[in-house]
mmCIF file of C-alpha atoms and ligand atoms in Angstrom:
data_model
loop_
_atom_site.group_PDB
_atom_site.id
_atom_site.type_symbol
_atom_site.label_atom_id
_atom_site.label_comp_id
_atom_site.label_asym_id
_atom_site.label_seq_id
_atom_site.Cartn_x
_atom_site.Cartn_y
_atom_site.Cartn_z
ATOM 1 C CA UNK A 1 126.987 87.298 109.561
ATOM 2 C CA UNK A 2 123.931 86.146 108.055
ATOM 3 C CA UNK A 3 122.771 81.934 108.678
ATOM 4 C CA UNK A 4 121.005 80.563 105.303
ATOM 5 C CA UNK A 5 121.203 77.450 106.224
ATOM 6 C CA UNK A 6 119.037 76.881 109.119
ATOM 7 C CA UNK A 7 116.563 79.472 107.725
ATOM 8 C CA UNK A 8 116.077 76.581 104.633
ATOM 9 C CA UNK A 9 115.915 73.862 107.069
ATOM 10 C CA UNK A 10 113.019 75.764 108.753
ATOM 11 C CA UNK A 11 111.163 75.933 105.473
ATOM 12 C CA UNK A 12 112.763 73.451 103.175
ATOM 13 C CA UNK A 13 109.608 70.651 102.602
ATOM 14 C CA UNK A 14 108.100 74.324 100.932
ATOM 15 C CA UNK A 15 110.918 75.504 99.003
ATOM 16 C CA UNK A 16 112.080 71.860 97.353
ATOM 17 C CA UNK A 17 108.543 71.493 96.325
ATOM 18 C CA UNK A 18 108.833 74.624 94.474
ATOM 19 C CA UNK A 19 111.797 74.006 93.075
ATOM 20 C CA UNK A 20 110.940 70.475 92.065
ATOM 21 C CA UNK A 21 107.476 71.640 90.654
ATOM 22 C CA UNK A 22 109.900 74.108 88.029
ATOM 23 C CA UNK A 23 111.840 71.072 87.464
ATOM 24 C CA UNK A 24 108.991 68.850 86.560
ATOM 25 C CA UNK A 25 107.451 71.868 84.507
ATOM 26 C CA UNK A 26 110.659 72.425 82.586
ATOM 27 C CA UNK A 27 108.900 76.123 82.198
ATOM 28 C CA UNK A 28 112.714 77.484 83.965
ATOM 29 C CA UNK A 29 112.487 81.296 82.556
ATOM 30 C CA UNK A 30 109.523 83.581 82.336
ATOM 31 C CA UNK A 31 107.069 80.440 83.952
ATOM 32 C CA UNK A 32 104.295 80.492 85.676
ATOM 33 C CA UNK A 33 105.646 80.527 89.282
ATOM 34 C CA UNK A 34 107.749 83.988 87.997
ATOM 35 C CA UNK A 35 103.927 85.481 86.966
ATOM 36 C CA UNK A 36 102.269 83.654 90.609
ATOM 37 C CA UNK A 37 105.451 85.683 92.730
ATOM 38 C CA UNK A 38 105.144 88.749 90.958
ATOM 39 C CA UNK A 39 101.478 88.764 91.539
ATOM 40 C CA UNK A 40 101.542 87.666 95.547
ATOM 41 C CA UNK A 41 104.185 90.208 95.888
ATOM 42 C CA UNK A 42 102.246 92.672 94.141
ATOM 43 C CA UNK A 43 99.212 91.805 96.522
ATOM 44 C CA UNK A 44 101.775 91.947 99.904
ATOM 45 C CA UNK A 45 102.352 95.235 99.099
ATOM 46 C CA UNK A 46 99.894 96.894 98.275
ATOM 47 C CA UNK A 47 101.562 97.939 94.308
ATOM 48 C CA UNK A 48 99.435 97.255 90.255
ATOM 49 C CA UNK A 49 102.660 96.707 89.263
ATOM 50 C CA UNK A 50 106.310 93.998 90.508
ATOM 51 C CA UNK A 51 108.074 93.215 87.539
ATOM 52 C CA UNK A 52 110.710 91.169 88.057
ATOM 53 C CA UNK A 53 113.939 90.900 86.755
ATOM 54 C CA UNK A 54 117.804 89.337 86.718
ATOM 55 C CA UNK A 55 119.028 91.328 89.887
ATOM 56 C CA UNK A 56 118.620 95.021 92.534
ATOM 57 C CA UNK A 57 121.332 96.838 90.253
ATOM 58 C CA UNK A 58 119.811 96.225 86.994
ATOM 59 C CA UNK A 59 115.648 96.501 88.479
ATOM 60 C CA UNK A 60 117.692 100.466 89.055
ATOM 61 C CA UNK A 61 119.476 100.793 85.676
ATOM 62 C CA UNK A 62 115.911 99.602 84.167
ATOM 63 C CA UNK A 63 113.944 102.611 86.061
ATOM 64 C CA UNK A 64 116.047 104.692 84.996
ATOM 65 C CA UNK A 65 116.159 103.949 81.094
ATOM 66 C CA UNK A 66 111.867 103.955 81.451
ATOM 67 C CA UNK A 67 112.085 107.250 82.789
ATOM 68 C CA UNK A 68 113.384 108.525 79.375
ATOM 69 C CA UNK A 69 116.011 110.672 80.431
ATOM 70 C CA UNK A 70 119.038 112.558 78.753
ATOM 71 C CA UNK A 71 122.430 112.014 78.384
ATOM 72 C CA UNK A 72 124.230 114.315 80.987
ATOM 73 C CA UNK A 73 120.845 114.907 82.979
ATOM 74 C CA UNK A 74 121.499 114.779 86.904
ATOM 75 C CA UNK A 75 120.223 111.815 89.065
ATOM 76 C CA UNK A 76 119.867 112.724 92.694
ATOM 77 C CA UNK A 77 121.352 109.634 95.600
ATOM 78 C CA UNK A 78 123.362 109.756 98.738
ATOM 79 C CA UNK A 79 126.597 109.316 98.318
ATOM 80 C CA UNK A 80 126.483 107.261 101.940
ATOM 81 C CA UNK A 81 125.511 103.739 100.124
ATOM 82 C CA UNK A 82 126.652 100.803 97.911
ATOM 83 C CA UNK A 83 127.493 101.895 94.627
ATOM 84 C CA UNK A 84 124.670 100.554 92.690
ATOM 85 C CA UNK A 85 122.735 103.696 91.855
ATOM 86 C CA UNK A 86 125.365 106.082 90.917
ATOM 87 C CA UNK A 87 126.689 103.501 88.718
ATOM 88 C CA UNK A 88 123.437 102.780 86.576
ATOM 89 C CA UNK A 89 122.805 106.854 86.099
ATOM 90 C CA UNK A 90 126.958 106.833 84.682
ATOM 91 C CA UNK A 91 126.305 103.569 82.813
ATOM 92 C CA UNK A 92 123.680 106.243 81.139
ATOM 93 C CA UNK A 93 125.844 108.141 80.189
ATOM 94 C CA UNK A 94 123.913 110.560 83.146
ATOM 95 C CA UNK A 95 125.851 112.563 85.631
ATOM 96 C CA UNK A 96 125.284 111.029 89.048
ATOM 97 C CA UNK A 97 125.210 114.158 91.374
ATOM 98 C CA UNK A 98 126.205 112.869 94.931
ATOM 99 C CA UNK A 99 124.989 114.700 98.031
ATOM 100 C CA UNK A 100 125.088 113.881 101.903
ATOM 101 C CA UNK A 101 123.236 112.142 104.247
ATOM 102 C CA UNK A 102 121.884 112.920 107.853
ATOM 103 C CA UNK A 103 124.081 110.906 110.724
ATOM 104 C CA UNK A 104 121.476 109.629 112.828
ATOM 105 C CA UNK A 105 119.434 107.364 110.059
ATOM 106 C CA UNK A 106 122.237 106.802 107.904
ATOM 107 C CA UNK A 107 119.782 108.380 104.870
ATOM 108 C CA UNK A 108 119.800 111.144 102.219
ATOM 109 C CA UNK A 109 119.230 114.383 103.573
ATOM 110 C CA UNK A 110 116.389 116.347 101.409
ATOM 111 C CA UNK A 111 117.712 119.520 102.988
ATOM 112 C CA UNK A 112 121.227 118.948 100.791
ATOM 113 C CA UNK A 113 119.133 116.994 97.615
ATOM 114 C CA UNK A 114 117.864 120.893 97.558
ATOM 115 C CA UNK A 115 120.399 122.551 97.489
ATOM 116 C CA UNK A 116 122.178 120.585 94.857
ATOM 117 C CA UNK A 117 119.309 121.035 92.800
ATOM 118 C CA UNK A 118 119.849 122.734 88.874
ATOM 119 C CA UNK A 119 118.176 123.211 85.743
ATOM 120 C CA UNK A 120 119.774 119.917 84.669
ATOM 121 C CA UNK A 121 118.156 117.941 87.618
ATOM 122 C CA UNK A 122 115.757 115.638 86.378
ATOM 123 C CA UNK A 123 115.550 112.458 89.204
ATOM 124 C CA UNK A 124 116.001 111.819 92.715
ATOM 125 C CA UNK A 125 117.176 108.414 93.759
ATOM 126 C CA UNK A 126 117.184 107.707 97.785
ATOM 127 C CA UNK A 127 118.226 104.617 99.061
ATOM 128 C CA UNK A 128 116.597 103.233 102.476
ATOM 129 C CA UNK A 129 119.680 102.258 104.380
ATOM 130 C CA UNK A 130 119.642 98.883 106.553
ATOM 131 C CA UNK A 131 116.103 98.506 106.204
ATOM 132 C CA UNK A 132 114.365 102.717 107.253
ATOM 133 C CA UNK A 133 112.879 104.507 104.753
ATOM 134 C CA UNK A 134 114.592 108.048 103.706
ATOM 135 C CA UNK A 135 112.566 111.363 104.886
ATOM 136 C CA UNK A 136 110.043 110.255 102.004
ATOM 137 C CA UNK A 137 107.126 113.164 102.866
ATOM 138 C CA UNK A 138 109.914 115.521 102.310
ATOM 139 C CA UNK A 139 111.423 113.897 98.739
ATOM 140 C CA UNK A 140 108.210 113.799 97.106
ATOM 141 C CA UNK A 141 107.010 116.931 97.933
ATOM 142 C CA UNK A 142 111.069 118.579 96.755
ATOM 143 C CA UNK A 143 110.383 116.598 93.450
ATOM 144 C CA UNK A 144 106.424 117.877 93.021
ATOM 145 C CA UNK A 145 107.866 121.305 93.462
ATOM 146 C CA UNK A 146 110.509 120.700 90.991
ATOM 147 C CA UNK A 147 108.540 117.875 88.505
ATOM 148 C CA UNK A 148 111.461 115.044 88.534
ATOM 149 C CA UNK A 149 110.406 111.956 89.112
ATOM 150 C CA UNK A 150 111.954 109.849 92.397
ATOM 151 C CA UNK A 151 112.910 105.485 91.504
ATOM 152 C CA UNK A 152 113.137 104.286 95.555
ATOM 153 C CA UNK A 153 116.334 101.833 95.790
ATOM 154 C CA UNK A 154 114.246 99.487 98.614
ATOM 155 C CA UNK A 155 116.652 97.093 98.106
ATOM 156 C CA UNK A 156 117.364 96.502 101.828
ATOM 157 C CA UNK A 157 114.133 97.790 102.880
ATOM 158 C CA UNK A 158 111.467 95.396 101.479
ATOM 159 C CA UNK A 159 108.675 95.402 104.618
ATOM 160 C CA UNK A 160 109.223 98.571 105.950
ATOM 161 C CA UNK A 161 106.483 100.602 105.996
ATOM 162 C CA UNK A 162 106.556 104.463 105.945
ATOM 163 C CA UNK A 163 103.657 106.694 107.496
ATOM 164 C CA UNK A 164 102.854 110.176 106.040
ATOM 165 C CA UNK A 165 101.747 112.928 107.931
ATOM 166 C CA UNK A 166 98.199 112.300 106.439
ATOM 167 C CA UNK A 167 98.291 109.350 107.995
ATOM 168 C CA UNK A 168 98.555 107.275 104.713
ATOM 169 C CA UNK A 169 100.955 104.030 105.145
ATOM 170 C CA UNK A 170 102.986 102.996 102.521
ATOM 171 C CA UNK A 171 105.383 100.233 101.948
ATOM 172 C CA UNK A 172 109.414 100.608 101.084
ATOM 173 C CA UNK A 173 109.280 100.923 97.213
ATOM 174 C CA UNK A 174 105.863 101.694 96.795
ATOM 175 C CA UNK A 175 105.908 105.170 96.918
ATOM 176 C CA UNK A 176 107.791 107.015 94.495
ATOM 177 C CA UNK A 177 107.071 106.942 90.560
ATOM 178 C CA UNK A 178 109.783 103.398 90.528
ATOM 179 C CA UNK A 179 111.182 101.404 93.672
ATOM 180 C CA UNK A 180 113.872 98.730 93.498
ATOM 181 C CA UNK A 181 114.049 95.824 95.237
ATOM 182 C CA UNK A 182 116.825 93.101 95.125
ATOM 183 C CA UNK A 183 116.181 89.122 95.871
ATOM 184 C CA UNK A 184 119.906 88.412 96.391
ATOM 185 C CA UNK A 185 120.222 85.686 99.029
ATOM 186 C CA UNK A 186 121.535 87.913 102.057
ATOM 187 C CA UNK A 187 118.545 90.458 101.434
ATOM 188 C CA UNK A 188 115.714 90.632 103.822
ATOM 189 C CA UNK A 189 113.556 88.899 101.204
ATOM 190 C CA UNK A 190 116.195 87.087 99.345
ATOM 191 C CA UNK A 191 116.639 83.732 96.653
ATOM 192 C CA UNK A 192 118.848 81.039 95.925
ATOM 193 C CA UNK A 193 120.613 83.492 93.358
ATOM 194 C CA UNK A 194 119.845 86.417 92.081
ATOM 195 C CA UNK A 195 117.110 88.797 91.483
ATOM 196 C CA UNK A 196 115.610 91.683 91.181
ATOM 197 C CA UNK A 197 112.750 93.649 91.380
ATOM 198 C CA UNK A 198 110.278 97.170 90.020
ATOM 199 C CA UNK A 199 107.253 97.762 91.781
ATOM 200 C CA UNK A 200 104.843 101.009 90.057
ATOM 201 C CA UNK A 201 101.814 101.760 90.000
ATOM 202 C CA UNK A 202 101.510 103.400 86.482
ATOM 203 C CA UNK A 203 100.484 101.316 84.382
ATOM 204 C CA UNK A 204 102.618 102.994 80.823
ATOM 205 C CA UNK A 205 105.977 103.424 83.186
ATOM 206 C CA UNK A 206 105.083 99.276 83.328
ATOM 207 C CA UNK A 207 104.369 97.961 80.340
ATOM 208 C CA UNK A 208 107.459 100.226 79.714
ATOM 209 C CA UNK A 209 109.601 98.711 82.073
ATOM 210 C CA UNK A 210 108.494 95.052 81.065
ATOM 211 C CA UNK A 211 109.638 95.720 76.791
ATOM 212 C CA UNK A 212 112.774 97.361 77.878
ATOM 213 C CA UNK A 213 113.455 94.573 80.016
ATOM 214 C CA UNK A 214 112.779 92.075 77.617
ATOM 215 C CA UNK A 215 115.025 93.830 74.867
ATOM 216 C CA UNK A 216 112.463 96.702 74.154
ATOM 217 C CA UNK A 217 110.099 94.030 72.751
ATOM 218 C CA UNK A 218 106.758 94.504 71.765
ATOM 219 C CA UNK A 219 105.563 91.906 69.359
ATOM 220 C CA UNK A 220 108.341 89.510 69.614
ATOM 221 C CA UNK A 221 111.438 90.143 67.479
ATOM 222 C CA UNK A 222 110.323 93.919 66.778
ATOM 223 C CA UNK A 223 112.404 95.990 68.863
ATOM 224 C CA UNK A 224 110.749 99.671 69.538
ATOM 225 C CA UNK A 225 113.704 100.460 72.340
ATOM 226 C CA UNK A 226 116.792 99.545 73.124
ATOM 227 C CA UNK A 227 116.331 97.361 75.720
ATOM 228 C CA UNK A 228 117.812 95.026 77.862
ATOM 229 C CA UNK A 229 117.480 91.539 78.280
ATOM 230 C CA UNK A 230 117.356 91.236 82.712
ATOM 231 C CA UNK A 231 114.812 88.509 83.804
ATOM 232 C CA UNK A 232 114.419 86.452 86.781
ATOM 233 C CA UNK A 233 114.092 82.636 86.520
ATOM 234 C CA UNK A 234 111.585 80.132 87.871
ATOM 235 C CA UNK A 235 113.764 78.326 90.138
ATOM 236 C CA UNK A 236 114.613 81.680 92.068
ATOM 237 C CA UNK A 237 110.731 82.564 91.670
ATOM 238 C CA UNK A 238 109.779 79.485 93.105
ATOM 239 C CA UNK A 239 112.718 79.659 96.432
ATOM 240 C CA UNK A 240 110.864 83.541 97.128
ATOM 241 C CA UNK A 241 107.082 82.764 96.349
ATOM 242 C CA UNK A 242 108.332 80.024 99.536
ATOM 243 C CA UNK A 243 109.781 82.465 101.610
ATOM 244 C CA UNK A 244 107.230 85.579 100.797
ATOM 245 C CA UNK A 245 104.423 84.142 103.829
ATOM 246 C CA UNK A 246 107.493 84.398 106.549
ATOM 247 C CA UNK A 247 108.727 88.110 105.289
ATOM 248 C CA UNK A 248 106.750 89.285 108.644
ATOM 249 C CA UNK A 249 107.951 86.944 110.895
ATOM 250 C CA UNK A 250 111.141 87.139 109.750
ATOM 251 C CA UNK A 251 110.864 91.053 109.738
ATOM 252 C CA UNK A 252 110.043 90.324 113.416
ATOM 253 C CA UNK A 253 113.301 88.252 114.120
ATOM 254 C CA UNK A 254 115.205 90.667 112.930
ATOM 255 C CA UNK A 255 113.748 93.710 115.060
ATOM 256 C CA UNK A 256 114.190 91.657 118.040
ATOM 257 C CA UNK A 257 117.403 90.446 117.670
ATOM 258 C CA UNK A 258 118.034 94.832 116.987
ATOM 259 C CA UNK A 259 116.072 95.502 120.371
ATOM 260 C CA UNK A 260 118.013 92.836 122.427
ATOM 261 C CA UNK A 261 121.623 94.717 120.867
ATOM 262 C CA UNK A 262 120.251 97.858 121.419
ATOM 263 C CA UNK A 263 119.355 96.916 125.368
ATOM 264 C CA UNK A 264 123.343 95.440 125.458
ATOM 265 C CA UNK A 265 124.281 98.630 124.252
ATOM 266 C CA UNK A 266 122.496 101.487 126.306
ATOM 267 C CA UNK A 267 124.360 103.708 127.657
ATOM 268 C CA UNK A 268 128.065 102.827 126.661
ATOM 269 C CA UNK A 269 129.795 105.893 125.973
ATOM 270 C CA UNK A 270 131.720 104.319 121.975
ATOM 271 C CA UNK A 271 128.691 103.294 121.118
ATOM 272 C CA UNK A 272 125.943 104.661 119.480
ATOM 273 C CA UNK A 273 123.264 102.728 118.433
ATOM 274 C CA UNK A 274 120.682 103.093 114.980
ATOM 275 C CA UNK A 275 118.550 105.390 115.377
ATOM 276 C CA UNK A 276 114.897 104.668 114.661
ATOM 277 C CA UNK A 277 113.383 107.394 112.295
ATOM 278 C CA UNK A 278 108.940 108.048 113.659
ATOM 279 C CA UNK A 279 107.624 108.048 110.504
ATOM 280 C CA UNK A 280 110.223 103.896 109.346
ATOM 281 C CA UNK A 281 109.743 101.655 110.722
ATOM 282 C CA UNK A 282 112.593 99.503 109.955
ATOM 283 C CA UNK A 283 113.125 96.123 108.875
ATOM 284 C CA UNK A 284 117.437 95.404 110.417
ATOM 285 C CA UNK A 285 118.863 94.482 107.057
ATOM 286 C CA UNK A 286 121.531 95.594 108.921
ATOM 287 C CA UNK A 287 122.236 96.195 112.378
ATOM 288 C CA UNK A 288 124.867 99.437 112.574
ATOM 289 C CA UNK A 289 126.579 100.838 115.399
ATOM 290 C CA UNK A 290 129.025 104.612 115.057
ATOM 291 C CA UNK A 291 131.935 103.546 116.927
ATOM 292 C CA UNK A 292 132.905 106.916 118.969
ATOM 293 C CA UNK A 293 136.726 106.750 120.193
ATOM 294 C CA UNK A 294 138.409 108.288 123.446
ATOM 295 C CA UNK A 295 139.414 111.978 122.569
ATOM 296 C CA UNK A 296 143.182 111.620 120.472
ATOM 297 C CA UNK A 297 142.172 108.198 118.661
ATOM 298 C CA UNK A 298 141.372 107.678 114.953
ATOM 299 C CA UNK A 299 137.619 106.816 114.586
ATOM 300 C CA UNK A 300 138.310 104.376 112.101
ATOM 301 C CA UNK A 301 141.392 102.925 113.023
ATOM 302 C CA UNK A 302 139.146 102.279 116.106
ATOM 303 C CA UNK A 303 136.640 100.262 114.346
ATOM 304 C CA UNK A 304 138.404 98.283 112.125
ATOM 305 C CA UNK A 305 140.625 97.388 115.302
ATOM 306 C CA UNK A 306 137.664 96.529 117.049
ATOM 307 C CA UNK A 307 136.409 94.495 114.231
ATOM 308 C CA UNK A 308 139.729 93.222 114.416
ATOM 309 C CA UNK A 309 139.098 91.486 118.304
ATOM 310 C CA UNK A 310 135.605 90.394 117.300
ATOM 311 C CA UNK A 311 137.266 88.620 114.959
ATOM 312 C CA UNK A 312 139.450 86.839 116.941
ATOM 313 C CA UNK A 313 135.964 85.467 118.673
ATOM 314 C CA UNK A 314 135.127 83.908 115.713
ATOM 315 C CA UNK A 315 132.183 87.440 115.767
ATOM 316 C CA UNK A 316 131.720 88.530 111.866
ATOM 317 C CA UNK A 317 131.657 92.102 111.234
ATOM 318 C CA UNK A 318 131.052 94.292 108.336
ATOM 319 C CA UNK A 319 131.914 97.884 107.245
ATOM 320 C CA UNK A 320 129.278 99.267 105.345
ATOM 321 C CA UNK A 321 130.795 101.401 103.529
ATOM 322 C CA UNK A 322 134.224 101.952 104.703
ATOM 323 C CA UNK A 323 134.293 104.801 101.794
ATOM 324 C CA UNK A 324 131.707 107.109 100.381
ATOM 325 C CA UNK A 325 130.776 107.304 96.794
ATOM 326 C CA UNK A 326 132.490 110.737 96.111
ATOM 327 C CA UNK A 327 135.545 109.246 97.436
ATOM 328 C CA UNK A 328 135.378 106.045 94.618
ATOM 329 C CA UNK A 329 138.129 106.149 92.018
ATOM 330 C CA UNK A 330 135.746 105.467 89.159
ATOM 331 C CA UNK A 331 133.910 108.170 90.529
ATOM 332 C CA UNK A 332 136.648 110.780 91.575
ATOM 333 C CA UNK A 333 135.506 114.275 90.237
ATOM 334 C CA UNK A 334 136.541 117.701 89.930
ATOM 335 C CA UNK A 335 133.151 119.164 91.723
ATOM 336 C CA UNK A 336 133.971 116.860 94.818
ATOM 337 C CA UNK A 337 136.935 117.170 97.205
ATOM 338 C CA UNK A 338 137.748 115.121 101.022
ATOM 339 C CA UNK A 339 135.484 117.142 103.259
ATOM 340 C CA UNK A 340 133.091 118.228 101.422
ATOM 341 C CA UNK A 341 130.391 115.813 102.436
ATOM 342 C CA UNK A 342 131.106 115.506 106.725
ATOM 343 C CA UNK A 343 128.176 113.045 107.970
ATOM 344 C CA UNK A 344 128.689 110.775 105.295
ATOM 345 C CA UNK A 345 133.122 110.497 106.060
ATOM 346 C CA UNK A 346 132.322 110.517 109.577
ATOM 347 C CA UNK A 347 129.853 107.138 108.912
ATOM 348 C CA UNK A 348 132.867 105.729 106.452
ATOM 349 C CA UNK A 349 134.742 106.070 108.928
ATOM 350 C CA UNK A 350 133.075 105.302 112.077
ATOM 351 C CA UNK A 351 129.979 102.417 111.011
ATOM 352 C CA UNK A 352 130.306 99.007 112.636
ATOM 353 C CA UNK A 353 127.613 96.305 111.221
ATOM 354 C CA UNK A 354 126.759 93.198 113.391
ATOM 355 C CA UNK A 355 125.844 89.886 112.699
ATOM 356 C CA UNK A 356 121.953 90.268 111.926
ATOM 357 C CA UNK A 357 119.477 87.455 110.234
ATOM 358 C CA UNK A 358 116.736 85.038 110.717
ATOM 359 C CA UNK A 359 117.793 82.725 113.103
ATOM 360 C CA UNK A 360 120.467 84.343 115.926
ATOM 361 C CA UNK A 361 119.095 82.755 118.844
ATOM 362 C CA UNK A 362 119.570 84.060 122.422
ATOM 363 C CA UNK A 363 123.338 82.592 123.257
ATOM 364 C CA UNK A 364 124.853 83.973 119.694
ATOM 365 C CA UNK A 365 123.151 87.553 120.695
ATOM 366 C CA UNK A 366 125.178 87.113 124.381
ATOM 367 C CA UNK A 367 128.319 85.881 123.195
ATOM 368 C CA UNK A 368 128.406 88.793 120.258
ATOM 369 C CA UNK A 369 127.279 91.661 122.872
ATOM 370 C CA UNK A 370 129.408 90.383 125.537
ATOM 371 C CA UNK A 371 132.330 90.234 123.367
ATOM 372 C CA UNK A 372 131.292 93.465 121.719
ATOM 373 C CA UNK A 373 131.779 94.802 125.455
ATOM 374 C CA UNK A 374 134.584 93.774 126.545
ATOM 375 C CA UNK A 375 135.775 94.664 123.945
ATOM 376 C CA UNK A 376 135.098 98.554 123.913
HETATM 377 C C1 PLP B 401 121.901 94.642 97.351
HETATM 378 C C2 PLP B 401 121.738 95.814 96.952
HETATM 379 C C3 PLP B 401 121.851 96.601 95.331
HETATM 380 C C4 PLP B 401 122.092 95.707 94.157
HETATM 381 O O1 PLP B 401 121.549 94.724 94.389
HETATM 382 P P1 PLP B 401 122.178 93.267 93.477
HETATM 383 O O2 PLP B 401 120.668 92.804 92.981
HETATM 384 O O3 PLP B 401 123.058 93.054 93.713
HETATM 385 O O4 PLP B 401 122.064 93.609 91.795
HETATM 386 C C5 PLP B 401 121.329 98.228 95.320
HETATM 387 N N1 PLP B 401 121.571 98.472 96.225
HETATM 388 C C6 PLP B 401 121.334 98.141 97.190
HETATM 389 C C7 PLP B 401 121.203 99.647 98.479
HETATM 390 C C8 PLP B 401 122.135 97.112 97.690
HETATM 391 O O5 PLP B 401 121.765 96.991 99.227
#
């Protein structure tokens, strides 16, 4: 699905130099490299504060902790996504409230958010799924009307740009009160281990986030808040700092591969190619098809069968995500049943993601698309 070896070979000198610098300095934790990377990323994004942490899930947890919610407060998040957003809300004693997504963009449906709001709702956590921003214009409007916090899960969408109706452009993760991202190796900006970050323009929130991520400590060994220990190590910061100058070209390479896929699949009656939102650029963390079988065939069986046949040709393909959150065992809730969120359930049965990374060449793309079409 990803080719990190080829990417490394292209920037090996810079990566090796950065890692060696950290080893020479022996400043492995909270070193200068982390500081530098935070500053470079803040400048790149056009956001005031970047606070690096241990991983993307920690970033989401720390973001919710910084909002000062109370047990039982409700946090709205999409049901078709990775588990992290609901998981951290549940861990903190808040109530994750899941809502349906748009069938075409895969992203949270603002009308569904409106319907889910109760007096206990305190935050909306949209996920910019597969690399395209959710409908932030509407989400921010809803949040303002109901006095809610917005925490963006931009783990898959770093570099995606959103254009508001007034013409203002913002980066994914830099529109809500707090944005979160992950530097997991396969993410669009990935390190060589675990990493994550929070973004905010709010000075007070930034300070609170720094304190929470560091054991709730304001003055050393004086703990003013209940915090956690979550930090990016200096070697990972060195890798990220070497990769950041390439992020624009990496995004362009993904978009080019997506364009090739689009052209190859256009007009096939069994394939819906990824829809593009008019307000957001797409950075293609995933290139995700919706497969449409002939009448009378089960979509999930059809999809799984195609996936198996691709595997026989050494073509990896993944199902992100096979089970919506409201049908996950750990999150079963009497409020939800099968059929409640039809778009998410339909997507879970029909999506298939193809290889997507920065080093896909024409030969590989031709091999993949020809085989997909042949199997269909
Ligand atoms: C990867 C990811 C996360 C979690 O990031 P980690 O660094 O693996 O903890 C959260 N949300 C989404 C949408 C993700 O893709």
